[in-house]
Amino acid sequence: MGPWACYQHGTQSTDEVTIRKAESQRGESGTSYLIYTEDDRTFAMNDAWSLGHFSSSDLYGKIVEGKRYKITYYGERIYFMSLYPNIIKAKEIKQ
């Protein structure tokens, strides 16, 4: 297992968040998805091959602004590299 796979596996966490805004950004390397939460955090939503997660577009399409979700993500915000924690699962919390 390479260093990136160790990072993805070793930094996984879960949390409950309310989505403030969700947006897609088209760049040279494809589309990236950013999720902003009401507690002022920013997450990415990208495929993670070493975790078997290939459906970030589908997951992003199910996110609704203003709703609360239980998310599973890996990583940390690394400012100088423009990296965000990456959401790999999101399940709406019914209230």
mmCIF file of C-alpha atoms in Angstrom:
data_model
loop_
_atom_site.group_PDB
_atom_site.id
_atom_site.type_symbol
_atom_site.label_atom_id
_atom_site.label_comp_id
_atom_site.label_asym_id
_atom_site.label_seq_id
_atom_site.Cartn_x
_atom_site.Cartn_y
_atom_site.Cartn_z
ATOM 1 C CA MET A 1 0.000 0.000 0.000
ATOM 2 C CA GLY A 2 1.476 3.339 -1.058
ATOM 3 C CA PRO A 3 1.695 6.515 1.021
ATOM 4 C CA TRP A 4 -1.447 8.075 -0.498
ATOM 5 C CA ALA A 5 -3.519 4.953 0.263
ATOM 6 C CA CYS A 6 -2.169 4.940 3.824
ATOM 7 C CA TYR A 7 -3.203 8.598 4.156
ATOM 8 C CA GLN A 8 -6.710 7.827 2.858
ATOM 9 C CA HIS A 9 -7.176 4.862 5.182
ATOM 10 C CA GLY A 10 -5.408 6.356 8.191
ATOM 11 C CA THR A 11 -7.251 9.674 8.358
ATOM 12 C CA GLN A 12 -10.859 8.507 7.899
ATOM 13 C CA SER A 13 -13.436 10.063 10.179
ATOM 14 C CA THR A 14 -17.196 10.618 10.443
ATOM 15 C CA ASP A 15 -19.161 13.704 11.377
ATOM 16 C CA GLU A 16 -22.607 15.259 11.106
ATOM 17 C CA VAL A 17 -22.829 18.436 9.030
ATOM 18 C CA THR A 18 -25.432 20.760 7.554
ATOM 19 C CA ILE A 19 -24.753 21.731 3.962
ATOM 20 C CA ARG A 20 -24.642 25.483 3.334
ATOM 21 C CA LYS A 21 -23.524 25.353 -0.290
ATOM 22 C CA ALA A 22 -22.446 22.771 -2.868
ATOM 23 C CA GLU A 23 -20.669 23.712 -6.069
ATOM 24 C CA SER A 24 -18.804 22.118 -8.925
ATOM 25 C CA GLN A 25 -15.706 23.598 -10.497
ATOM 26 C CA ARG A 26 -14.451 22.639 -13.936
ATOM 27 C CA GLY A 27 -10.682 22.652 -14.332
ATOM 28 C CA GLU A 28 -7.932 21.253 -16.524
ATOM 29 C CA SER A 29 -7.979 17.904 -14.735
ATOM 30 C CA GLY A 30 -11.785 17.527 -14.761
ATOM 31 C CA THR A 31 -14.597 18.523 -12.442
ATOM 32 C CA SER A 32 -14.133 18.920 -8.720
ATOM 33 C CA TYR A 33 -16.908 19.238 -6.195
ATOM 34 C CA LEU A 34 -16.738 21.444 -3.098
ATOM 35 C CA ILE A 35 -19.114 21.231 -0.147
ATOM 36 C CA TYR A 36 -19.396 24.094 2.345
ATOM 37 C CA THR A 37 -20.947 23.473 5.755
ATOM 38 C CA GLU A 38 -22.746 25.751 8.182
ATOM 39 C CA ASP A 39 -19.852 25.441 10.640
ATOM 40 C CA ASP A 40 -17.536 27.040 8.030
ATOM 41 C CA ARG A 41 -15.699 23.945 6.893
ATOM 42 C CA THR A 42 -14.987 23.043 3.293
ATOM 43 C CA PHE A 43 -14.854 19.503 1.951
ATOM 44 C CA ALA A 44 -14.037 18.075 -1.460
ATOM 45 C CA MET A 45 -15.991 15.248 -3.023
ATOM 46 C CA ASN A 46 -13.689 13.290 -5.350
ATOM 47 C CA ASP A 47 -13.214 9.669 -6.328
ATOM 48 C CA ALA A 48 -10.829 7.704 -4.112
ATOM 49 C CA TRP A 49 -9.535 4.728 -6.054
ATOM 50 C CA SER A 50 -7.694 3.023 -3.197
ATOM 51 C CA LEU A 51 -10.904 3.092 -1.130
ATOM 52 C CA GLY A 52 -13.045 1.697 -3.940
ATOM 53 C CA HIS A 53 -15.000 4.970 -4.213
ATOM 54 C CA PHE A 54 -15.733 5.772 -7.872
ATOM 55 C CA SER A 55 -19.069 7.602 -7.679
ATOM 56 C CA SER A 56 -18.337 11.120 -6.441
ATOM 57 C CA SER A 57 -20.494 12.639 -9.210
ATOM 58 C CA ASP A 58 -23.487 10.547 -8.173
ATOM 59 C CA LEU A 59 -22.933 11.322 -4.484
ATOM 60 C CA TYR A 60 -22.616 15.036 -5.236
ATOM 61 C CA GLY A 61 -25.865 14.931 -7.206
ATOM 62 C CA LYS A 62 -27.744 13.703 -4.115
ATOM 63 C CA ILE A 63 -26.514 16.502 -1.830
ATOM 64 C CA VAL A 64 -29.192 19.094 -1.010
ATOM 65 C CA GLU A 65 -28.282 22.461 0.451
ATOM 66 C CA GLY A 66 -29.808 23.065 3.897
ATOM 67 C CA LYS A 67 -30.045 19.348 4.751
ATOM 68 C CA ARG A 68 -28.081 17.543 7.456
ATOM 69 C CA TYR A 69 -25.848 14.573 6.643
ATOM 70 C CA LYS A 70 -23.698 12.011 8.372
ATOM 71 C CA ILE A 71 -20.495 12.027 6.342
ATOM 72 C CA THR A 72 -17.455 9.802 6.146
ATOM 73 C CA TYR A 73 -14.339 11.536 4.894
ATOM 74 C CA TYR A 74 -10.579 11.295 4.935
ATOM 75 C CA GLY A 75 -7.822 13.849 5.074
ATOM 76 C CA GLU A 76 -7.312 17.288 6.480
ATOM 77 C CA ARG A 77 -7.293 20.808 5.114
ATOM 78 C CA ILE A 78 -3.804 21.504 3.798
ATOM 79 C CA TYR A 79 -3.859 25.137 2.746
ATOM 80 C CA PHE A 80 -0.590 25.475 0.836
ATOM 81 C CA MET A 81 -1.509 22.451 -1.318
ATOM 82 C CA SER A 82 -5.174 23.472 -1.743
ATOM 83 C CA LEU A 83 -6.283 20.097 -0.366
ATOM 84 C CA TYR A 84 -9.565 19.559 1.450
ATOM 85 C CA PRO A 85 -10.917 16.651 3.453
ATOM 86 C CA ASN A 86 -12.629 14.369 0.911
ATOM 87 C CA ILE A 87 -16.171 13.072 1.492
ATOM 88 C CA ILE A 88 -16.588 9.435 0.435
ATOM 89 C CA LYS A 89 -20.014 8.741 2.007
ATOM 90 C CA ALA A 90 -22.966 10.972 2.860
ATOM 91 C CA LYS A 91 -26.252 9.834 4.336
ATOM 92 C CA GLU A 92 -29.058 12.303 4.967
ATOM 93 C CA ILE A 93 -30.171 12.547 8.580
ATOM 94 C CA LYS A 94 -33.954 12.505 8.641
ATOM 95 C CA GLN A 95 -35.405 14.813 11.274
#
